[in-house]
Coordinates of C-alpha atoms and ligand atoms in Angstrom, one line a residue:
L29 CA -1.4 -32.1 31.1
A30 CA -4.0 -29.4 30.3
P31 CA -3.5 -27.2 27.9
N32 CA -0.6 -24.0 28.5
E33 CA 1.1 -25.7 31.3
F34 CA 4.4 -25.8 30.5
I35 CA 7.2 -28.7 30.7
E36 CA 10.5 -27.6 32.6
E37 CA 13.2 -29.4 31.1
G38 CA 16.8 -28.5 32.9
G39 CA 15.2 -25.6 34.3
E40 CA 13.7 -24.8 31.2
K41 CA 10.6 -24.2 30.6
L42 CA 9.6 -24.6 26.8
R43 CA 5.8 -22.8 25.6
S44 CA 3.7 -24.5 22.7
I45 CA 5.4 -24.6 19.2
I46 CA 3.4 -22.0 16.9
C47 CA 2.6 -23.3 13.2
C48 CA 0.8 -22.2 9.7
I49 CA 0.1 -23.4 7.3
M50 CA 0.4 -22.1 3.3
G51 CA 0.6 -22.6 0.2
H52 CA -1.2 -22.5 -2.5
V53 CA -5.4 -21.8 -3.3
D54 CA -7.1 -25.6 -3.2
S55 CA -3.6 -27.3 -3.1
G56 CA -6.2 -28.0 0.4
K57 CA -4.5 -26.1 3.6
T58 CA -8.4 -26.4 5.0
K59 CA -8.7 -29.3 4.4
L60 CA -5.0 -30.7 6.1
L61 CA -6.2 -28.2 8.7
D62 CA -9.1 -30.2 8.8
C63 CA -7.6 -33.6 9.1
I64 CA -4.9 -32.6 11.5
R65 CA -7.9 -31.2 13.3
G66 CA -10.2 -33.5 12.7
T67 CA -10.2 -37.2 14.0
N68 CA -10.3 -36.0 17.5
V69 CA -13.2 -34.1 17.1
Q70 CA -15.5 -36.7 17.1
E71 CA -13.9 -38.4 20.3
G72 CA -14.8 -35.4 21.9
E73 CA -12.2 -33.8 24.1
A74 CA -10.7 -36.7 24.7
G75 CA -7.2 -36.2 22.4
G76 CA -7.5 -32.4 24.6
I77 CA -7.0 -30.7 21.6
T78 CA -9.0 -27.0 22.4
Q79 CA -10.4 -24.1 19.9
Q80 CA -8.9 -21.5 20.7
I81 CA -9.5 -18.0 19.4
G82 CA -7.7 -18.3 15.5
A83 CA -5.6 -21.4 16.5
T84 CA -6.5 -25.0 17.6
Y85 CA -4.2 -26.6 20.4
F86 CA -2.6 -29.5 20.4
P87 CA -1.5 -30.8 23.4
A88 CA 2.0 -32.7 23.1
K89 CA 0.2 -35.9 24.4
N90 CA -2.8 -35.6 21.3
I91 CA 0.5 -35.5 19.7
R92 CA 2.2 -38.7 20.9
E93 CA -0.6 -41.1 20.5
R94 CA -1.1 -39.7 16.2
T95 CA 2.6 -40.9 15.8
R96 CA 3.1 -43.5 17.9
E97 CA 3.3 -46.3 14.9
L98 CA 6.5 -44.3 14.2
K99 CA 7.8 -45.9 16.5
A100 CA 9.9 -42.6 17.2
D101 CA 9.0 -42.7 20.7
A102 CA 8.0 -38.4 20.6
K103 CA 9.4 -37.6 24.2
L104 CA 8.2 -34.1 23.3
K105 CA 9.3 -31.1 25.6
V106 CA 7.1 -29.0 23.9
P107 CA 4.0 -29.0 25.8
G108 CA 1.6 -28.5 22.7
L109 CA 1.5 -27.2 19.3
L110 CA -0.4 -24.1 18.4
V111 CA -1.8 -24.3 14.7
I112 CA -3.1 -21.2 13.6
D113 CA -6.3 -21.5 12.0
T114 CA -6.5 -19.2 8.9
P115 CA -4.5 -21.1 6.3
G116 CA -2.9 -18.3 4.0
H117 CA -1.1 -15.7 3.8
E118 CA -2.7 -13.2 5.8
S119 CA -2.5 -14.8 9.3
F120 CA 1.5 -15.4 8.4
T121 CA 1.5 -12.0 7.2
N122 CA 0.4 -10.7 10.7
L123 CA 2.2 -12.9 12.6
R124 CA 4.9 -10.8 12.9
S125 CA 6.7 -9.1 15.8
R126 CA 9.8 -6.3 14.0
G127 CA 9.6 -7.5 11.1
S128 CA 10.7 -11.1 12.2
S129 CA 8.0 -14.1 12.4
L130 CA 5.7 -15.0 15.7
C131 CA 6.0 -17.8 13.6
D132 CA 7.8 -20.7 14.4
L133 CA 6.9 -23.6 11.7
A134 CA 5.2 -23.2 8.6
I135 CA 3.9 -26.6 6.7
L136 CA 3.5 -24.9 2.6
V137 CA 1.2 -27.6 1.4
V138 CA 1.9 -28.2 -2.4
D139 CA -0.6 -29.8 -5.2
I140 CA 1.5 -33.1 -6.1
T141 CA -0.9 -33.2 -9.5
H142 CA 0.2 -29.3 -9.7
G143 CA 3.8 -29.3 -7.9
L144 CA 4.9 -24.9 -7.6
Q145 CA 1.4 -22.8 -8.3
P146 CA 2.3 -19.2 -8.2
Q147 CA 1.1 -19.0 -4.4
T148 CA 4.1 -22.0 -3.9
I149 CA 5.7 -19.9 -4.7
E150 CA 4.4 -16.3 -3.2
S151 CA 4.5 -18.1 0.4
L152 CA 7.8 -19.2 -0.4
N153 CA 9.1 -16.0 -1.0
L154 CA 7.5 -14.9 2.7
L155 CA 8.6 -17.7 4.3
R156 CA 11.9 -16.7 3.2
M157 CA 11.8 -13.4 3.9
R158 CA 10.9 -13.8 7.7
N159 CA 13.7 -16.4 7.9
T160 CA 10.8 -18.9 8.8
E161 CA 11.3 -22.9 8.8
F162 CA 9.1 -25.2 7.2
I163 CA 7.8 -28.5 5.7
I164 CA 6.5 -30.0 2.6
A165 CA 3.1 -31.3 3.0
L166 CA 2.5 -32.7 -0.8
N167 CA -0.5 -33.2 -0.9
K168 CA -3.1 -35.2 -2.4
V169 CA -1.2 -38.5 -3.1
D170 CA -4.1 -40.0 -2.9
R171 CA -5.3 -38.3 -6.0
L172 CA -2.6 -41.0 -8.1
Y173 CA -4.3 -43.1 -10.2
G174 CA -5.1 -46.9 -7.8
W175 CA -3.8 -45.6 -4.6
K176 CA -4.9 -48.1 -1.6
T177 CA -6.3 -46.1 1.0
C178 CA -4.6 -46.5 4.4
K179 CA -5.8 -44.2 6.8
N180 CA -3.7 -41.8 8.7
A181 CA -1.1 -44.4 8.4
P182 CA 2.4 -43.2 8.5
I183 CA 3.8 -42.7 4.9
V184 CA 6.0 -45.0 4.4
K185 CA 3.8 -47.9 6.1
A186 CA 1.0 -46.6 3.5
M187 CA 4.2 -46.2 -0.1
K188 CA 4.3 -50.0 0.9
Q189 CA 1.5 -50.4 0.1
Q190 CA 1.0 -49.3 -3.4
N191 CA 1.3 -51.2 -6.4
K192 CA 4.1 -50.7 -9.0
D193 CA 2.9 -48.2 -10.9
V194 CA 1.6 -45.9 -8.6
I195 CA 5.1 -46.2 -6.8
N196 CA 6.3 -45.0 -10.2
E197 CA 4.4 -42.0 -11.0
F198 CA 4.4 -40.7 -7.4
N199 CA 8.3 -41.1 -7.7
L200 CA 7.8 -38.8 -11.5
R201 CA 5.7 -36.1 -10.0
L202 CA 8.2 -35.8 -7.0
K203 CA 11.4 -35.3 -9.1
K204 CA 9.7 -32.9 -11.2
I205 CA 8.2 -31.1 -8.0
I206 CA 12.3 -31.2 -6.6
N207 CA 13.4 -29.8 -9.2
E208 CA 10.7 -26.9 -9.6
F209 CA 12.5 -26.5 -6.0
Q210 CA 16.1 -26.5 -7.1
E211 CA 15.0 -23.9 -9.8
Q212 CA 13.7 -21.4 -6.9
G213 CA 16.9 -22.0 -5.1
L214 CA 15.8 -24.6 -2.6
N215 CA 17.2 -27.9 -2.2
T216 CA 14.5 -30.0 -1.1
E217 CA 14.3 -34.0 -0.7
L218 CA 12.0 -37.1 1.3
Y219 CA 11.9 -36.3 5.2
Y220 CA 12.9 -39.8 5.8
K221 CA 15.8 -40.2 3.3
N222 CA 16.7 -36.1 3.9
K223 CA 20.7 -36.6 5.4
D224 CA 20.8 -32.3 5.7
M225 CA 18.1 -30.5 7.7
G226 CA 19.0 -27.4 8.0
E227 CA 20.4 -27.5 4.5
T228 CA 17.9 -29.5 2.2
F229 CA 14.2 -28.5 3.0
S230 CA 12.4 -31.8 4.1
I231 CA 8.9 -33.3 2.2
V232 CA 6.1 -35.0 3.7
P233 CA 3.2 -37.1 1.2
T234 CA 0.1 -36.2 2.7
S235 CA -3.9 -36.9 2.2
A236 CA -5.8 -33.9 3.7
I237 CA -8.5 -36.1 3.0
S238 CA -7.5 -40.1 4.1
G239 CA -4.0 -38.9 6.6
E240 CA -1.5 -41.1 5.2
G241 CA 1.5 -39.2 6.5
V242 CA -0.1 -36.4 9.0
P243 CA 1.5 -38.5 11.8
D244 CA 5.2 -37.6 9.7
L245 CA 3.9 -34.1 9.7
L246 CA 3.6 -33.2 13.0
L247 CA 6.1 -35.7 14.9
W248 CA 8.3 -33.8 12.2
L249 CA 7.0 -30.3 13.4
V250 CA 7.8 -30.7 17.3
Q251 CA 11.0 -32.8 16.1
W252 CA 12.5 -30.2 14.6
A253 CA 11.3 -26.7 17.2
Q254 CA 12.5 -29.3 19.8
K255 CA 15.9 -30.0 18.1
T256 CA 16.7 -26.2 16.7
M257 CA 14.9 -23.4 18.5
V258 CA 15.1 -24.1 22.6
E259 CA 15.3 -20.9 23.2
K260 CA 12.5 -19.5 20.9
L261 CA 10.5 -21.6 22.7
T262 CA 11.9 -21.2 26.1
Y263 CA 9.3 -19.3 27.8
V264 CA 9.5 -15.7 29.0
D265 CA 7.4 -13.6 31.5
E266 CA 7.8 -10.3 29.1
V267 CA 4.1 -10.3 27.3
Q268 CA 5.3 -10.6 23.7
C269 CA 2.0 -10.5 21.5
T270 CA 0.3 -9.5 18.1
V271 CA -3.0 -8.3 16.8
L272 CA -3.8 -11.2 14.4
E273 CA -7.4 -9.9 13.5
V274 CA -9.7 -7.0 14.2
K275 CA -12.9 -7.7 14.5
V276 CA -16.5 -6.5 14.8
I277 CA -18.2 -8.7 17.1
E278 CA -22.2 -8.2 18.3
G279 CA -22.5 -7.0 21.6
H280 CA -19.2 -6.8 22.1
G281 CA -18.0 -4.4 19.6
T282 CA -14.6 -3.8 17.6
T283 CA -12.5 -6.4 19.6
I284 CA -9.0 -7.8 18.6
D285 CA -7.8 -11.0 18.1
V286 CA -4.5 -11.5 19.5
V287 CA -1.8 -14.7 20.1
L288 CA 0.0 -14.1 23.4
V289 CA 3.3 -16.0 22.7
N290 CA 4.4 -15.4 25.8
G291 CA 3.9 -13.6 29.2
E292 CA 0.3 -13.4 31.2
L293 CA -2.7 -10.6 30.5
H294 CA -4.8 -9.7 32.8
E295 CA -8.3 -8.6 33.0
G296 CA -8.9 -4.8 33.2
E297 CA -4.8 -4.1 32.0
Q298 CA -4.3 -0.8 30.6
I299 CA -2.6 -1.9 27.0
V300 CA -1.1 0.2 23.7
V301 CA -2.0 -0.8 20.8
C302 CA -0.4 0.7 17.5
G303 CA -2.9 2.2 15.5
L304 CA -4.4 4.4 12.2
Q305 CA -4.3 7.3 13.2
G306 CA -1.7 7.2 16.2
P307 CA -1.5 4.6 19.8
I308 CA -4.4 3.3 20.7
V309 CA -4.1 2.9 25.1
T310 CA -6.7 1.2 26.4
T311 CA -7.9 -1.3 28.8
I312 CA -8.7 -4.4 28.5
R313 CA -11.8 -5.5 29.5
A314 CA -12.9 -8.5 28.9
L315 CA -10.2 -12.0 27.9
L316 CA -12.9 -14.3 26.4
T317 CA -12.2 -17.4 24.5
P318 CA -14.3 -20.2 22.6
H319 CA -16.3 -22.9 24.9
P320 CA -14.8 -26.4 24.6
M321 CA -15.8 -28.4 21.9
K322 CA -18.1 -30.3 23.4
E323 CA -20.0 -27.3 24.4
L324 CA -19.8 -26.0 20.8
R325 CA -23.6 -25.2 19.8
V326 CA -23.1 -22.7 23.2
K327 CA -23.6 -20.3 20.4
G328 CA -21.8 -16.7 20.3
T329 CA -21.0 -17.2 23.7
Y330 CA -17.0 -17.5 25.0
L331 CA -15.6 -17.8 28.3
H332 CA -14.1 -14.8 30.4
H333 CA -11.0 -15.3 31.8
K334 CA -8.8 -13.1 34.6
E335 CA -6.3 -14.0 33.6
I336 CA -4.9 -16.4 30.5
K337 CA -1.1 -17.6 30.0
A338 CA 1.0 -18.1 26.8
A339 CA 0.5 -19.5 24.2
Q340 CA -2.8 -18.7 23.1
G341 CA -5.3 -17.4 20.4
I342 CA -7.5 -14.7 22.4
K343 CA -10.6 -12.4 22.4
I344 CA -10.1 -8.6 23.7
T345 CA -12.5 -6.5 23.4
A346 CA -11.7 -2.8 25.2
Q347 CA -13.2 1.0 23.5
G348 CA -11.4 2.2 21.5
L349 CA -9.9 -0.5 19.0
E350 CA -12.1 0.9 15.9
H351 CA -8.5 1.4 14.1
A352 CA -6.6 -1.1 15.6
I353 CA -4.2 -2.7 12.5
A354 CA -3.3 -6.0 12.9
G355 CA 0.0 -7.0 12.4
T356 CA 1.3 -5.3 15.3
S357 CA 2.2 -5.9 18.5
L358 CA 0.2 -5.6 22.3
H359 CA 2.0 -3.5 24.6
V360 CA 1.2 -4.5 28.1
V361 CA 1.9 -1.1 30.5
G362 CA 2.7 -2.5 33.7
P363 CA 3.5 -0.4 37.4
D364 CA 6.7 1.3 36.4
D365 CA 6.1 1.9 32.6
D366 CA 6.9 5.1 31.0
I367 CA 3.8 5.1 28.6
E368 CA 4.5 8.1 26.5
A369 CA 7.2 5.6 25.9
M370 CA 4.9 3.0 25.0
K371 CA 3.0 4.3 22.9
E372 CA 6.9 5.1 20.6
S373 CA 7.4 2.0 20.8
A374 CA 3.6 0.9 19.6
M375 CA 4.6 2.9 16.6
E376 CA 7.2 1.6 15.7
D377 CA 5.5 -0.9 13.5
M378 CA 4.0 1.3 11.1
E379 CA 7.7 3.8 10.6
S380 CA 9.1 0.8 9.3
V381 CA 6.4 0.8 7.1
L382 CA 6.1 4.4 6.5
S383 CA 10.2 4.4 6.4
R384 CA 10.0 2.9 2.9
I385 CA 7.4 5.8 1.2
D386 CA 9.8 6.5 -1.8
K387 CA 10.6 10.3 -1.1
S388 CA 10.9 11.4 -3.9
G389 CA 6.6 12.2 -3.6
E390 CA 6.0 10.2 -6.8
G391 CA 4.6 6.9 -7.1
V392 CA 1.9 4.1 -6.7
Y393 CA -0.6 4.3 -3.5
V394 CA -0.5 0.6 -2.5
Q395 CA -3.5 -0.8 0.0
T396 CA -3.6 -4.0 1.3
S397 CA -5.2 -6.0 4.5
T398 CA -3.3 -5.8 7.1
L399 CA 0.1 -4.4 7.5
G400 CA 2.0 -7.1 7.9
S401 CA 1.2 -8.0 4.4
L402 CA 1.7 -4.3 2.8
E403 CA 5.1 -4.9 4.0
A404 CA 5.6 -7.4 2.6
L405 CA 4.2 -6.3 -0.5
L406 CA 7.0 -3.2 -0.4
E407 CA 9.5 -4.6 0.0
F408 CA 8.5 -6.9 -3.2
L409 CA 7.9 -3.5 -4.9
K410 CA 11.8 -2.1 -3.5
T411 CA 13.5 -5.3 -5.2
P412 CA 15.7 -4.2 -8.2
A413 CA 13.5 -6.2 -10.4
V414 CA 10.5 -4.5 -9.8
N415 CA 11.9 -0.9 -8.4
I416 CA 8.5 0.3 -8.3
P417 CA 8.0 3.8 -6.2
V418 CA 5.7 3.9 -3.6
S419 CA 4.2 7.4 -2.1
G420 CA 1.3 6.9 0.0
I421 CA -0.4 3.3 1.8
G422 CA -3.1 2.2 3.1
I423 CA -4.8 -0.7 5.7
G424 CA -8.4 -1.9 4.8
P425 CA -10.9 -1.8 2.3
V426 CA -10.1 1.7 0.0
H427 CA -12.2 4.2 0.7
K428 CA -13.0 7.8 -1.7
K429 CA -10.7 9.2 1.2
D430 CA -7.8 6.6 -0.7
I431 CA -8.7 7.2 -4.6
M432 CA -7.9 11.2 -3.7
K433 CA -4.8 10.4 -1.9
A434 CA -3.9 8.5 -5.5
G435 CA -5.2 11.1 -7.4
V436 CA -2.4 13.7 -6.2
M437 CA -0.2 12.0 -8.7
L438 CA -2.7 12.9 -11.9
E439 CA -0.5 16.0 -12.1
K440 CA 2.3 15.2 -10.8
K441 CA 3.3 11.5 -12.5
K442 CA -0.4 10.4 -14.4
E443 CA 1.5 6.2 -14.7
Y444 CA 1.2 6.3 -11.4
A445 CA -2.2 7.8 -10.6
T446 CA -2.8 3.8 -9.5
I447 CA -4.2 2.3 -6.8
L448 CA -2.3 -1.3 -6.2
A449 CA -4.8 -2.9 -3.7
F450 CA -3.6 -6.3 -2.5
D451 CA -6.2 -8.4 -0.7
V452 CA -8.8 -5.7 0.3
K453 CA -12.4 -4.9 -1.1
V454 CA -12.9 -1.4 -3.0
T455 CA -16.0 0.3 -2.3
T456 CA -18.4 1.1 -4.9
E457 CA -18.2 5.0 -3.8
A458 CA -14.4 4.4 -4.4
R459 CA -14.6 2.5 -7.7
E460 CA -17.1 5.6 -9.2
L461 CA -14.7 8.5 -7.8
A462 CA -11.8 6.0 -9.7
D463 CA -13.5 5.6 -12.7
E464 CA -14.5 9.5 -12.8
M465 CA -10.9 10.9 -11.8
G466 CA -9.6 7.9 -14.0
V467 CA -7.5 6.6 -11.3
K468 CA -6.6 3.2 -12.0
I469 CA -7.2 0.4 -9.2
F470 CA -5.9 -2.8 -9.6
C471 CA -6.9 -5.6 -7.1
A472 CA -5.0 -9.6 -7.4
D473 CA -4.3 -11.9 -3.8
I474 CA -1.0 -12.9 -5.6
I475 CA 1.5 -10.2 -4.9
Y476 CA 3.1 -11.1 -8.0
Q477 CA 0.0 -10.4 -10.0
L478 CA -0.6 -6.8 -9.2
F479 CA 3.7 -6.3 -10.6
G480 CA 1.9 -8.5 -13.5
Q481 CA -1.1 -6.1 -13.7
F482 CA 0.8 -2.7 -13.3
E483 CA 3.5 -4.0 -16.1
A484 CA 1.3 -4.5 -17.9
Y485 CA -1.1 -1.5 -18.0
I486 CA 2.8 0.9 -18.0
E487 CA 3.6 -0.7 -21.0
N488 CA 1.0 -0.1 -22.8
I489 CA 0.6 3.3 -21.7
K490 CA 4.2 3.5 -23.0
E491 CA 3.2 1.8 -26.5
E492 CA 0.2 5.1 -26.2
K493 CA 2.3 7.6 -26.0
K494 CA 4.7 5.7 -28.8
K495 CA 1.9 5.5 -30.6
E496 CA 1.0 9.4 -29.9
S497 CA 5.4 10.6 -30.5
A498 CA 5.9 8.0 -33.4
G499 CA 6.1 11.2 -35.7
E500 CA 8.4 13.2 -33.7
A501 CA 10.9 10.3 -32.9
V502 CA 14.3 11.1 -35.6
F503 CA 16.5 7.6 -34.6
P504 CA 20.0 8.5 -35.9
C505 CA 21.5 6.9 -39.1
V506 CA 23.9 8.2 -41.5
L507 CA 23.3 7.0 -45.2
Q508 CA 26.1 6.5 -48.1
I509 CA 25.1 7.5 -51.6
L510 CA 25.3 4.2 -53.6
P511 CA 27.0 4.8 -57.2
N512 CA 25.2 4.2 -60.5
C513 CA 21.6 4.2 -57.9
V514 CA 19.9 7.9 -58.9
F515 CA 17.0 6.2 -59.9
N516 CA 15.3 9.3 -59.7
K517 CA 16.3 13.3 -59.2
R518 CA 13.6 14.9 -58.3
D519 CA 9.8 14.7 -56.8
P520 CA 10.4 12.5 -55.4
I521 CA 14.2 11.9 -55.3
I522 CA 14.6 8.2 -55.3
L523 CA 17.6 7.1 -54.4
G524 CA 20.2 3.9 -53.8
V525 CA 21.5 3.7 -50.3
K526 CA 23.9 2.0 -48.2
V527 CA 22.9 2.7 -44.7
H528 CA 26.3 3.2 -43.0
D529 CA 25.9 3.5 -39.2
G530 CA 21.9 3.8 -37.1
I531 CA 18.4 2.7 -37.9
L532 CA 16.5 3.9 -41.3
N533 CA 13.1 4.4 -41.1
I534 CA 10.4 5.2 -43.0
G535 CA 9.6 8.5 -41.6
T536 CA 12.9 9.9 -41.1
P537 CA 13.2 13.2 -41.7
I538 CA 16.9 13.6 -44.2
C539 CA 19.7 16.4 -44.2
V540 CA 23.0 17.1 -46.0
P541 CA 25.0 18.7 -43.0
G542 CA 28.1 18.9 -45.7
R543 CA 24.8 21.4 -48.2
E544 CA 24.3 23.9 -44.7
F545 CA 22.5 21.5 -43.1
T546 CA 19.9 21.0 -46.4
D547 CA 16.1 18.9 -45.9
I548 CA 15.9 16.9 -48.5
G549 CA 12.4 15.8 -47.1
R550 CA 11.3 12.1 -45.3
I551 CA 11.7 8.9 -46.3
A552 CA 8.6 7.5 -48.3
S553 CA 9.5 4.3 -48.7
I554 CA 11.9 2.0 -48.4
E555 CA 12.5 -1.5 -50.5
N556 CA 15.4 -4.4 -49.8
N557 CA 15.7 -6.8 -53.0
H558 CA 12.8 -5.2 -54.7
K559 CA 10.8 -5.7 -51.4
P560 CA 9.3 -3.3 -49.8
V561 CA 10.0 -2.7 -46.1
D562 CA 9.9 -0.8 -43.2
Y563 CA 13.3 0.1 -42.3
A564 CA 16.4 -0.5 -42.7
E565 CA 19.3 -1.3 -40.5
K566 CA 23.2 -1.0 -40.6
G567 CA 24.9 -2.3 -43.7
D568 CA 21.7 -2.7 -45.5
E569 CA 22.0 -1.1 -49.3
V570 CA 18.3 -0.9 -50.1
A571 CA 15.7 1.9 -52.4
I572 CA 14.6 4.7 -51.1
K573 CA 12.2 7.9 -52.0
I574 CA 12.2 11.0 -50.0
V575 CA 9.2 13.0 -50.5
A576 CA 9.5 16.5 -49.6
S577 CA 6.8 18.0 -47.5
N578 CA 5.8 21.0 -49.8
R579 CA 6.1 22.5 -53.7
E580 CA 9.1 25.2 -52.9
E581 CA 10.9 23.4 -51.0
Q582 CA 11.5 20.8 -53.2
K583 CA 14.9 19.5 -53.5
M584 CA 17.3 17.9 -55.8
F585 CA 19.9 15.3 -56.9
G586 CA 23.0 17.2 -58.4
R587 CA 22.2 20.8 -57.3
H588 CA 21.8 20.7 -54.2
F589 CA 23.6 17.6 -53.2
D590 CA 25.7 15.3 -54.4
M591 CA 26.9 11.4 -55.0
E592 CA 29.5 12.2 -52.6
D593 CA 27.3 14.0 -49.7
E594 CA 26.7 11.8 -46.7
L595 CA 22.7 11.7 -45.7
V596 CA 22.0 12.2 -41.9
S597 CA 18.4 11.8 -40.3
H598 CA 17.7 15.3 -38.7
I599 CA 17.7 15.1 -35.4
S600 CA 16.4 18.1 -32.5
R601 CA 16.4 18.1 -28.6
R602 CA 12.9 17.1 -28.7
S603 CA 13.0 13.5 -31.2
I604 CA 16.1 12.7 -29.0
D605 CA 14.5 13.7 -25.7
I606 CA 11.3 12.1 -27.2
L607 CA 13.7 8.4 -28.0
K608 CA 15.0 9.2 -24.1
A609 CA 10.7 8.7 -22.7
D610 CA 10.0 6.2 -24.8
Y611 CA 12.1 4.1 -27.0
M612 CA 14.6 2.9 -24.1
K613 CA 14.3 -0.2 -25.6
E614 CA 15.3 0.1 -29.2
M615 CA 17.9 2.2 -29.2
S616 CA 21.5 0.1 -28.1
T617 CA 24.5 1.6 -27.1
E618 CA 25.6 1.6 -30.6
K619 CA 22.8 3.8 -31.3
W620 CA 23.1 5.5 -28.6
K621 CA 26.8 6.9 -29.3
L622 CA 25.6 7.6 -33.4
L623 CA 23.2 10.1 -31.4
L624 CA 25.7 11.4 -30.0
K625 CA 28.1 12.0 -32.5
L626 CA 24.8 13.8 -34.4
K627 CA 23.6 15.8 -31.9
R628 CA 27.2 17.1 -32.3
I629 CA 27.2 18.0 -36.3
F630 CA 23.4 20.0 -35.3
K631 CA 25.6 21.4 -32.7
I632 CA 22.3 20.3 -29.9
P633 CA 23.5 21.3 -26.2
Ligands
LIG715 P1 -7.5 -24.4 -0.1 O1 -7.8 -23.4 -0.7 O2 -5.8 -24.4 0.2 O3 -7.3 -24.2 1.9 O4 -8.0 -25.9 -0.4 P2 -9.2 -27.1 0.5 O5 -8.1 -27.5 1.2 O6 -9.3 -26.4 0.3 O7 -8.5 -28.3 -0.6 C1 -9.2 -27.8 -2.1 C2 -10.1 -28.7 -2.9 O8 -8.7 -29.6 -2.6 C3 -11.3 -29.2 -2.1 O9 -12.0 -30.2 -2.0 C4 -10.6 -30.2 -1.1 O10 -11.0 -31.5 -0.6 C5 -9.2 -31.2 -1.7 N1 -8.4 -31.6 -1.3 C6 -7.4 -30.8 -0.3 N2 -7.0 -31.8 0.4 C7 -6.7 -33.2 -0.6 C8 -6.3 -34.6 -0.7 O11 -5.2 -34.7 0.5 N3 -6.9 -35.7 -1.8 C9 -8.1 -35.1 -2.9 N4 -7.7 -36.1 -3.2 N5 -8.3 -34.1 -1.7 C10 -8.1 -32.5 -1.4

């Protein structure tokens, strides 16, 4: 069976399964891909594995051979498996169509020696967001101390060769990782013990170095796909095609690498692609795939095709692709199609993203490598726990013009004059301009890290602001003078008081509402049990020293106020505003209530 032919099953033609590999950096994604691909590469084309653009194709026959030992009698109804070559977020976030995934299945790689890591969790969240079914490859089992290599063996067979200590260590680590998944709200179990497929996610222990467990992984992928997604895998003639990457290739100009999921593409066909500056209408100049493996040494040249059928990874050359956006759909203009309607639907992908920009016009600027990752980042920023508004977006490297756009916030809301750059480069000129203007740039290749950086930055700004406004922030407090505790009547006034309500800080201005709001000075120091403290809370009995700001205003106990007078902090409109802006965290509901009471006493509108 040649690649990309279809197997007809009860009148249904199924297409190949599209699969991608995700996980934390260094968990072994690339190595696993090599391993899946590897064994047969040396044997040339014997296995029928073909290199496509951005993907490797494994025909069913190859998978059947490699899983023979599992005795599963893998009656495969799909023609094969198309594994996307770029492991990680990028390809996955691009394999999208109207927000859902074009990827039928994913392999989530977890390093058995490390367990769940930040990008594992992020991959997990992406997979959930796009409702993509996945299997967990618990990789690097050969790193368990004392592991006996069983090259390319099914995992159960390989486990039987191991001694007790290895099995024990394996079980310990497995248990820990199952717990970690549980913490993420996910039930997981070794795939051969999993009785509840669909509810419980399967784990396949693997080694990408010696190949143990890889047959199991392959078999699971095809069996699971055939069992649960016949409808999704049923081939349709209507073209379904997504742009994976936009690349400049010497001799070809800007090209797009696409995954054709359904239908056929022809040379000379008119296509519409979503572009940063609007829809791109162009004509397919060439449909290219790499040369077969044995001829891989023929560098820089591609095989040309008059037509190509799904599922395939293809490079398309055409004019005007410079501004094409990875992660959007490619549309073919048929003889009866209305080109204006096509343009509109091509831009729908972009509009779904634009609609997430904050209407207030206040917010950070977000820049990512692809539309898919932009969508994922915007989705993340919108979640209630994060809640960062976005005022502008960009795709591709950060240029000066992006800094200018983000700089607009400097006048509106300074802390939002920020670019959150996910998985993109920042040009030197852009960075220089940003420094000059005071625009902050945060770069990361883990979405969660961006959030962390931005949050830390906002916290920092808050702390700075607090320091600036510290002198003007007045917390609400009501004090009662304690009997026989007037230690000094004036210059400075030293009294024993009980904090009747609220919180008393050093620096708080004290006032006597009962005596026409006489101000008696600011708290210079507080002592609790003869020890100096920075503040006193409700119920505390402390000694306080009150110092007037200038001598003329010097007030005296017995003349300006007395035992029965209540002392309160002198709040103002401004001090309330400062508390609201910078001290929300320090203000409990109880303190807000007291503040409202004082506000009425001071008749502050
Ligand atoms: P990626 O960043 O997820 O693509 O990780 P790589 O595939 O580049 O692997 C990272 C490192 O781990 C490399 O040094 C690999 O050789 C090593 N590695 C990957 N898989 C395995 C495995 O199964 N066993 C062992 N011992 N090392 C592995």
